[in-house]
Amino acid sequence: MPNEKQLIDIAFHRAEKEARKESNIKYRELTRIAVASKEIEEKLIKAINSIPEIKELHPFYKNLVFAIIDKNKLLKSIAHFNVSKKIIIKLKKKLLIEAKKDKETAIKKRKEFYGRINSIVKKLKESIKEYNEAQKKLVELPNINVNEFSIILTGYPNTGKTTLLKRLTKSKAEIAAYPFTTKKLNIGKLKQKYTEIQVIDTPGLLDRPLEKRNNIEKKAILALQYLKGIIVFVVDPLEETTKIETQKKLLNEIKENFKEKSIIIVINKADIATKEQIDKALKEFNNAVIDSNTLNAENLKKELEKFLKK
Ligand SMILES: Nc1nc2c(ncn2[C@@H]2O[C@H](COP(=O)(O)OP(=O)(O)O)[C@@H](O)[C@H]2O)c(=O)[nH]1
Ligand SMILES: [Mg+2]
């Protein structure tokens, strides 16, 4: 949406262009009032109408949108647009009637109208800014097919999530990083026979305890609940950066937050882990699948297939 100065410029410019086509002075002024008003009304209506569209989004996107934009501020801006639009229309109707009297009155009323809309639109400055910032964030939303199955990768940093994403989506790797608040979602596509599964890597979101996350991140995490799919929790048995017990705590927390989702646990880096390390990890995470660079996600894929057949 144009800012307040541009909005006035556009409206007056357009009004002038249309008015020039009119030779009668009175009608010229009437045209100025009608056209300038229409230009502003249309821009405001467009912004007002964009909000129901947000409300109709899939719950995943809706929750994501309201995680990254301030809902109350946006709604306040929209309410401001609405009130301004109503005032402008009312004023336009009143002045158009009055301006019909004669040439002199028409000039006077048109000047009055321009002055009034100028001050009304100027006051929209903050609301327009708020609205445009929200729009910018909407454009940056990740491109996830909510109707398809998603594999959401979780686990502490350095456990091998990004590597696993590449391993899983090897053939048709189309990894795109999406800007998302300060975080990114890495999304890879895994082509199946009839469908396309998306693998979502969530650095900074599902790789550390909840208490370490801010409100935006918490809401973003909860949005992931609305995706159709499964959670894969990746474990580093080497305990290079995080102890097994700590990794287990994170898993428990993820279970708490995603009660509706099935979780597959992957003990990764089996190619370089010792037997003791694997055993320790297996003891803590029973039912886990073992995987590594050399195994190429074979075991995980088998588990996924079992799940998809259900
Ligand atoms: N040997 C071995 N190294 C791995 C494996 N998976 C990941 N790594 C390494 O572990 C490190 C962290 O991996 P990365 O995928 O970035 O972890 P993320 O932080 O969970 O995304 C990198 O140096 C990877 O090369 C594996 O299966 N075997
Ligand atoms: Mg990573």
Short mmCIF file of C-alpha atoms and ligand atoms in Angstrom, two decimals:
data_model
loop_
_atom_site.label_atom_id
_atom_site.label_comp_id
_atom_site.label_asym_id
_atom_site.label_seq_id
_atom_site.Cartn_x
_atom_site.Cartn_y
_atom_site.Cartn_z
CA MET A 1 0.00 0.00 0.00
CA PRO A 2 1.36 3.46 -0.82
CA ASN A 3 2.42 5.55 2.14
CA GLU A 4 0.40 8.57 3.22
CA LYS A 5 2.26 11.02 0.96
CA GLN A 6 2.09 8.75 -2.07
CA LEU A 7 -1.58 8.10 -1.45
CA ILE A 8 -2.39 11.80 -1.59
CA ASP A 9 -0.14 12.27 -4.61
CA ILE A 10 -1.80 9.45 -6.51
CA ALA A 11 -5.30 10.67 -5.66
CA PHE A 12 -4.69 14.31 -6.59
CA HIS A 13 -2.79 13.38 -9.70
CA ARG A 14 -5.52 11.10 -10.96
CA ALA A 15 -8.20 13.65 -10.06
CA GLU A 16 -6.32 16.30 -12.02
CA LYS A 17 -6.04 14.08 -15.06
CA GLU A 18 -9.76 13.36 -15.10
CA ALA A 19 -10.71 16.96 -14.34
CA ARG A 20 -8.77 18.21 -17.37
CA LYS A 21 -11.17 16.35 -19.58
CA GLU A 22 -13.97 18.54 -18.27
CA SER A 23 -14.41 22.04 -19.71
CA ASN A 24 -17.13 23.25 -17.38
CA ILE A 25 -15.47 24.67 -14.26
CA LYS A 26 -18.15 23.47 -11.86
CA TYR A 27 -18.08 19.93 -13.20
CA ARG A 28 -14.34 20.00 -13.20
CA GLU A 29 -14.35 20.58 -9.45
CA LEU A 30 -16.99 17.91 -8.92
CA THR A 31 -14.81 15.48 -10.85
CA ARG A 32 -11.81 16.36 -8.68
CA ILE A 33 -13.75 15.58 -5.53
CA ALA A 34 -15.20 12.32 -6.86
CA VAL A 35 -11.98 10.96 -8.39
CA ALA A 36 -9.64 11.89 -5.52
CA SER A 37 -12.05 10.28 -3.10
CA LYS A 38 -12.43 7.14 -5.18
CA GLU A 39 -8.68 6.61 -5.43
CA ILE A 40 -8.24 6.74 -1.67
CA GLU A 41 -11.36 4.70 -0.95
CA GLU A 42 -10.16 1.94 -3.26
CA LYS A 43 -6.75 1.67 -1.62
CA LEU A 44 -8.31 1.54 1.82
CA ILE A 45 -10.90 -1.05 0.78
CA LYS A 46 -8.20 -3.25 -0.70
CA ALA A 47 -6.29 -3.23 2.59
CA ILE A 48 -9.42 -3.81 4.64
CA ASN A 49 -10.41 -6.77 2.47
CA SER A 50 -7.02 -8.44 2.78
CA ILE A 51 -7.71 -9.34 6.41
CA PRO A 52 -10.50 -11.87 5.90
CA GLU A 53 -8.03 -13.57 3.56
CA ILE A 54 -5.63 -14.06 6.47
CA LYS A 55 -8.47 -15.44 8.58
CA GLU A 56 -9.30 -17.97 5.89
CA LEU A 57 -5.74 -19.32 5.69
CA HIS A 58 -4.97 -22.91 6.64
CA PRO A 59 -4.45 -23.13 10.44
CA PHE A 60 -0.71 -23.69 9.94
CA TYR A 61 -0.31 -20.43 8.05
CA LYS A 62 -2.77 -18.56 10.19
CA ASN A 63 -0.87 -19.47 13.33
CA LEU A 64 2.41 -18.68 11.67
CA VAL A 65 1.12 -15.30 10.52
CA PHE A 66 -0.05 -14.38 13.96
CA ALA A 67 3.25 -15.56 15.41
CA ILE A 68 5.23 -13.13 13.32
CA ILE A 69 2.87 -10.20 13.11
CA ASP A 70 1.16 -8.34 15.91
CA LYS A 71 -2.49 -9.22 15.44
CA ASN A 72 -3.85 -6.42 17.62
CA LYS A 73 -1.77 -3.74 15.95
CA LEU A 74 -2.78 -4.96 12.51
CA LEU A 75 -6.45 -5.05 13.42
CA LYS A 76 -6.14 -1.55 14.85
CA SER A 77 -4.67 -0.30 11.59
CA ILE A 78 -7.49 -1.91 9.66
CA ALA A 79 -10.07 -0.34 11.96
CA HIS A 80 -8.36 3.00 11.34
CA PHE A 81 -8.65 2.47 7.57
CA ASN A 82 -12.30 1.64 7.97
CA VAL A 83 -13.16 4.72 9.99
CA SER A 84 -11.19 6.96 7.63
CA LYS A 85 -12.91 5.48 4.62
CA LYS A 86 -16.33 6.11 6.13
CA ILE A 87 -15.46 9.72 7.00
CA ILE A 88 -14.15 10.35 3.50
CA ILE A 89 -17.25 8.91 1.84
CA LYS A 90 -19.59 10.89 4.07
CA LEU A 91 -17.65 14.08 3.44
CA LYS A 92 -17.55 13.47 -0.28
CA LYS A 93 -21.32 12.98 -0.48
CA LYS A 94 -22.00 16.11 1.53
CA LEU A 95 -19.58 18.32 -0.38
CA LEU A 96 -20.65 17.03 -3.78
CA ILE A 97 -24.20 18.11 -3.06
CA GLU A 98 -23.13 21.51 -1.77
CA ALA A 99 -20.69 22.04 -4.65
CA LYS A 100 -23.44 21.67 -7.21
CA LYS A 101 -24.77 25.13 -6.31
CA ASP A 102 -22.50 27.20 -8.55
CA LYS A 103 -18.97 27.61 -9.87
CA GLU A 104 -17.64 29.58 -6.88
CA THR A 105 -19.10 27.20 -4.34
CA ALA A 106 -17.70 24.24 -6.28
CA ILE A 107 -14.17 25.68 -6.11
CA LYS A 108 -14.55 26.41 -2.41
CA LYS A 109 -15.92 22.95 -1.60
CA ARG A 110 -13.28 21.16 -3.62
CA LYS A 111 -10.55 23.06 -1.74
CA GLU A 112 -12.22 22.14 1.51
CA PHE A 113 -12.36 18.49 0.48
CA TYR A 114 -8.70 18.41 -0.51
CA GLY A 115 -7.71 19.97 2.78
CA ARG A 116 -9.76 17.53 4.79
CA ILE A 117 -8.63 14.34 3.02
CA ASN A 118 -5.06 15.56 3.19
CA SER A 119 -5.26 15.72 6.96
CA ILE A 120 -7.21 12.44 7.26
CA VAL A 121 -4.67 10.57 5.14
CA LYS A 122 -1.70 12.14 6.95
CA LYS A 123 -3.02 10.71 10.18
CA LEU A 124 -2.93 7.23 8.57
CA LYS A 125 0.87 7.29 8.54
CA GLU A 126 1.46 4.83 11.39
CA SER A 127 -1.39 2.53 10.40
CA ILE A 128 -0.13 2.28 6.84
CA LYS A 129 3.38 1.56 8.11
CA GLU A 130 2.07 -1.18 10.38
CA TYR A 131 -0.01 -2.67 7.59
CA ASN A 132 2.87 -2.64 5.11
CA GLU A 133 5.25 -4.27 7.57
CA ALA A 134 2.75 -7.06 8.11
CA GLN A 135 2.35 -7.50 4.35
CA LYS A 136 6.10 -7.78 3.91
CA LYS A 137 6.22 -10.60 6.44
CA LEU A 138 3.35 -12.37 4.74
CA VAL A 139 5.30 -12.49 1.51
CA GLU A 140 8.16 -14.16 3.34
CA LEU A 141 6.09 -17.06 4.60
CA PRO A 142 7.53 -20.48 3.80
CA ASN A 143 6.06 -22.30 0.89
CA ILE A 144 4.73 -25.48 2.45
CA ASN A 145 2.11 -27.66 0.85
CA VAL A 146 -0.24 -28.12 3.77
CA ASN A 147 -2.14 -30.87 1.99
CA GLU A 148 0.93 -33.06 1.68
CA PHE A 149 2.74 -35.04 4.32
CA SER A 150 5.58 -33.35 6.20
CA ILE A 151 8.55 -34.76 8.04
CA ILE A 152 9.58 -32.31 10.73
CA LEU A 153 13.18 -32.71 11.80
CA THR A 154 13.95 -32.04 15.44
CA GLY A 155 16.85 -32.66 17.81
CA TYR A 156 19.73 -30.72 19.31
CA PRO A 157 22.10 -28.73 17.06
CA ASN A 158 24.89 -30.75 15.47
CA THR A 159 22.99 -34.05 15.68
CA GLY A 160 22.83 -34.13 11.87
CA LYS A 161 19.37 -32.80 10.94
CA THR A 162 20.44 -30.77 7.93
CA THR A 163 22.63 -33.63 6.71
CA LEU A 164 19.69 -35.98 7.10
CA LEU A 165 17.46 -33.65 5.12
CA LYS A 166 19.94 -33.73 2.26
CA ARG A 167 20.27 -37.50 2.58
CA LEU A 168 16.51 -38.03 2.50
CA THR A 169 15.85 -35.72 -0.41
CA LYS A 170 18.98 -36.67 -2.32
CA SER A 171 17.56 -37.27 -5.78
CA LYS A 172 15.28 -34.29 -6.10
CA ALA A 173 17.02 -31.97 -3.70
CA GLU A 174 15.34 -28.65 -3.87
CA ILE A 175 16.34 -27.16 -0.61
CA ALA A 176 15.17 -23.67 -0.04
CA ALA A 177 15.74 -21.66 3.07
CA TYR A 178 12.88 -19.42 3.99
CA PRO A 179 13.43 -16.28 6.00
CA PHE A 180 11.27 -16.53 9.03
CA THR A 181 11.57 -14.01 11.82
CA THR A 182 15.21 -14.43 12.69
CA LYS A 183 15.01 -18.13 11.93
CA LYS A 184 14.89 -20.11 8.77
CA LEU A 185 12.99 -23.18 7.78
CA ASN A 186 14.90 -25.43 5.40
CA ILE A 187 12.54 -27.33 3.22
CA GLY A 188 13.45 -30.27 1.02
CA LYS A 189 11.15 -32.30 -1.16
CA LEU A 190 11.11 -36.07 -1.17
CA LYS A 191 9.44 -37.43 -4.28
CA GLN A 192 7.32 -40.52 -3.71
CA LYS A 193 5.42 -42.54 -6.26
CA TYR A 194 2.21 -40.60 -6.04
CA THR A 195 2.96 -37.83 -3.65
CA GLU A 196 5.63 -35.44 -2.60
CA ILE A 197 6.71 -35.44 1.00
CA GLN A 198 8.36 -32.37 2.37
CA VAL A 199 11.15 -32.53 4.87
CA ILE A 200 11.31 -29.53 7.14
CA ASP A 201 14.41 -28.61 9.08
CA THR A 202 13.72 -26.05 11.79
CA PRO A 203 17.01 -24.63 13.01
CA GLY A 204 16.54 -22.55 16.11
CA LEU A 205 13.01 -23.79 16.71
CA LEU A 206 12.92 -27.44 17.60
CA ASP A 207 16.53 -27.87 18.59
CA ARG A 208 16.56 -26.54 22.13
CA PRO A 209 14.40 -26.42 25.24
CA LEU A 210 11.22 -24.40 25.21
CA GLU A 211 12.27 -22.07 28.00
CA LYS A 212 15.06 -20.75 25.79
CA ARG A 213 12.63 -19.56 23.15
CA ASN A 214 10.84 -16.27 22.87
CA ASN A 215 7.11 -15.86 22.37
CA ILE A 216 7.29 -15.58 18.60
CA GLU A 217 9.25 -18.82 18.41
CA LYS A 218 6.85 -20.59 20.75
CA LYS A 219 3.90 -19.61 18.57
CA ALA A 220 5.78 -20.64 15.44
CA ILE A 221 6.48 -24.04 16.96
CA LEU A 222 2.84 -24.50 17.80
CA ALA A 223 1.89 -23.66 14.21
CA LEU A 224 3.81 -26.77 13.13
CA GLN A 225 1.21 -28.85 14.95
CA TYR A 226 -1.24 -28.09 12.20
CA LEU A 227 0.85 -29.75 9.52
CA LYS A 228 -0.09 -33.22 8.43
CA GLY A 229 2.90 -35.35 9.22
CA ILE A 230 5.39 -36.89 11.55
CA ILE A 231 8.24 -35.74 13.75
CA VAL A 232 11.69 -37.20 13.38
CA PHE A 233 13.90 -36.71 16.41
CA VAL A 234 17.60 -36.97 15.63
CA VAL A 235 20.02 -38.17 18.33
CA ASP A 236 23.79 -37.74 18.35
CA PRO A 237 25.16 -40.81 20.15
CA LEU A 238 28.66 -39.30 20.20
CA GLU A 239 27.41 -36.71 22.70
CA GLU A 240 29.77 -34.30 21.02
CA THR A 241 27.88 -31.20 22.02
CA THR A 242 24.98 -32.53 24.08
CA LYS A 243 24.69 -35.34 26.59
CA ILE A 244 22.24 -38.16 25.83
CA GLU A 245 20.26 -37.35 28.98
CA THR A 246 19.85 -33.75 27.84
CA GLN A 247 18.77 -34.87 24.39
CA LYS A 248 16.19 -37.12 26.03
CA LYS A 249 14.79 -34.16 27.94
CA LEU A 250 14.25 -32.29 24.69
CA LEU A 251 12.47 -35.30 23.22
CA ASN A 252 10.14 -35.39 26.22
CA GLU A 253 9.38 -31.75 25.77
CA ILE A 254 8.63 -32.21 22.07
CA LYS A 255 6.33 -35.11 22.96
CA GLU A 256 4.52 -32.81 25.38
CA ASN A 257 4.06 -30.15 22.72
CA PHE A 258 3.10 -32.46 19.90
CA LYS A 259 0.82 -34.95 21.59
CA GLU A 260 -1.04 -35.63 18.37
CA LYS A 261 2.01 -36.40 16.28
CA SER A 262 3.90 -39.65 15.90
CA ILE A 263 7.63 -39.47 16.53
CA ILE A 264 10.38 -41.53 14.93
CA ILE A 265 13.70 -41.43 16.78
CA VAL A 266 16.88 -41.71 14.73
CA ILE A 267 20.22 -42.49 16.31
CA ASN A 268 22.50 -40.86 13.82
CA LYS A 269 26.24 -41.02 13.02
CA ALA A 270 26.30 -44.81 13.49
CA ASP A 271 29.28 -44.96 11.12
CA ILE A 272 31.57 -43.32 13.66
CA ALA A 273 29.83 -44.11 16.96
CA THR A 274 31.30 -46.91 19.12
CA LYS A 275 29.19 -49.90 20.10
CA GLU A 276 29.04 -48.54 23.66
CA GLN A 277 27.76 -45.20 22.44
CA ILE A 278 25.06 -46.82 20.33
CA ASP A 279 24.06 -49.09 23.20
CA LYS A 280 23.81 -46.18 25.59
CA ALA A 281 21.66 -44.27 23.12
CA LEU A 282 19.46 -47.32 22.50
CA LYS A 283 18.95 -47.78 26.20
CA GLU A 284 17.74 -44.24 26.55
CA PHE A 285 15.77 -44.24 23.29
CA ASN A 286 14.27 -47.66 22.81
CA ASN A 287 12.47 -48.21 19.51
CA ALA A 288 14.98 -45.91 17.84
CA VAL A 289 16.13 -46.37 14.27
CA ILE A 290 19.85 -46.44 13.58
CA ASP A 291 21.20 -44.35 10.75
CA SER A 292 24.33 -42.70 9.38
CA ASN A 293 25.85 -41.15 6.28
CA THR A 294 26.81 -44.62 5.10
CA LEU A 295 23.36 -46.11 5.73
CA ASN A 296 21.79 -43.31 3.71
CA ALA A 297 18.58 -43.06 5.72
CA GLU A 298 17.59 -46.58 4.69
CA ASN A 299 16.25 -47.56 8.08
CA LEU A 300 14.44 -44.30 8.53
CA LYS A 301 12.83 -44.65 5.12
CA LYS A 302 11.60 -48.12 6.07
CA GLU A 303 10.03 -46.73 9.22
CA LEU A 304 8.44 -43.92 7.28
CA GLU A 305 6.98 -46.34 4.77
CA LYS A 306 5.44 -48.39 7.56
CA PHE A 307 3.92 -45.23 8.89
CA LEU A 308 2.64 -44.02 5.52
CA LYS A 309 0.93 -47.36 4.88
CA LYS A 310 -1.09 -47.04 8.06
N1 LIG B 1 30.14 -39.33 10.46
C1 LIG B 1 28.95 -38.75 10.35
N2 LIG B 1 28.84 -37.42 10.48
C2 LIG B 1 27.63 -36.86 10.36
C3 LIG B 1 26.47 -37.63 10.10
N3 LIG B 1 25.43 -36.81 10.03
C4 LIG B 1 25.90 -35.56 10.24
N4 LIG B 1 27.22 -35.58 10.44
C5 LIG B 1 28.09 -34.43 10.72
O1 LIG B 1 27.67 -33.80 11.90
C6 LIG B 1 27.83 -32.39 11.84
C7 LIG B 1 26.50 -31.70 12.11
O2 LIG B 1 25.58 -32.01 11.09
P1 LIG B 1 24.38 -31.05 10.71
O3 LIG B 1 23.58 -31.77 9.70
O4 LIG B 1 24.86 -29.72 10.36
O5 LIG B 1 23.60 -30.98 12.11
P2 LIG B 1 22.34 -30.09 12.53
O6 LIG B 1 22.88 -28.97 13.34
O7 LIG B 1 21.51 -30.99 13.35
O8 LIG B 1 21.66 -29.65 11.29
C8 LIG B 1 28.35 -32.10 10.44
O9 LIG B 1 29.73 -31.94 10.52
C9 LIG B 1 27.98 -33.35 9.66
O10 LIG B 1 28.86 -33.60 8.60
C10 LIG B 1 26.64 -39.09 9.99
O11 LIG B 1 25.68 -39.84 9.79
N5 LIG B 1 27.89 -39.55 10.12
MG MG B 2 21.27 -27.68 10.69
#
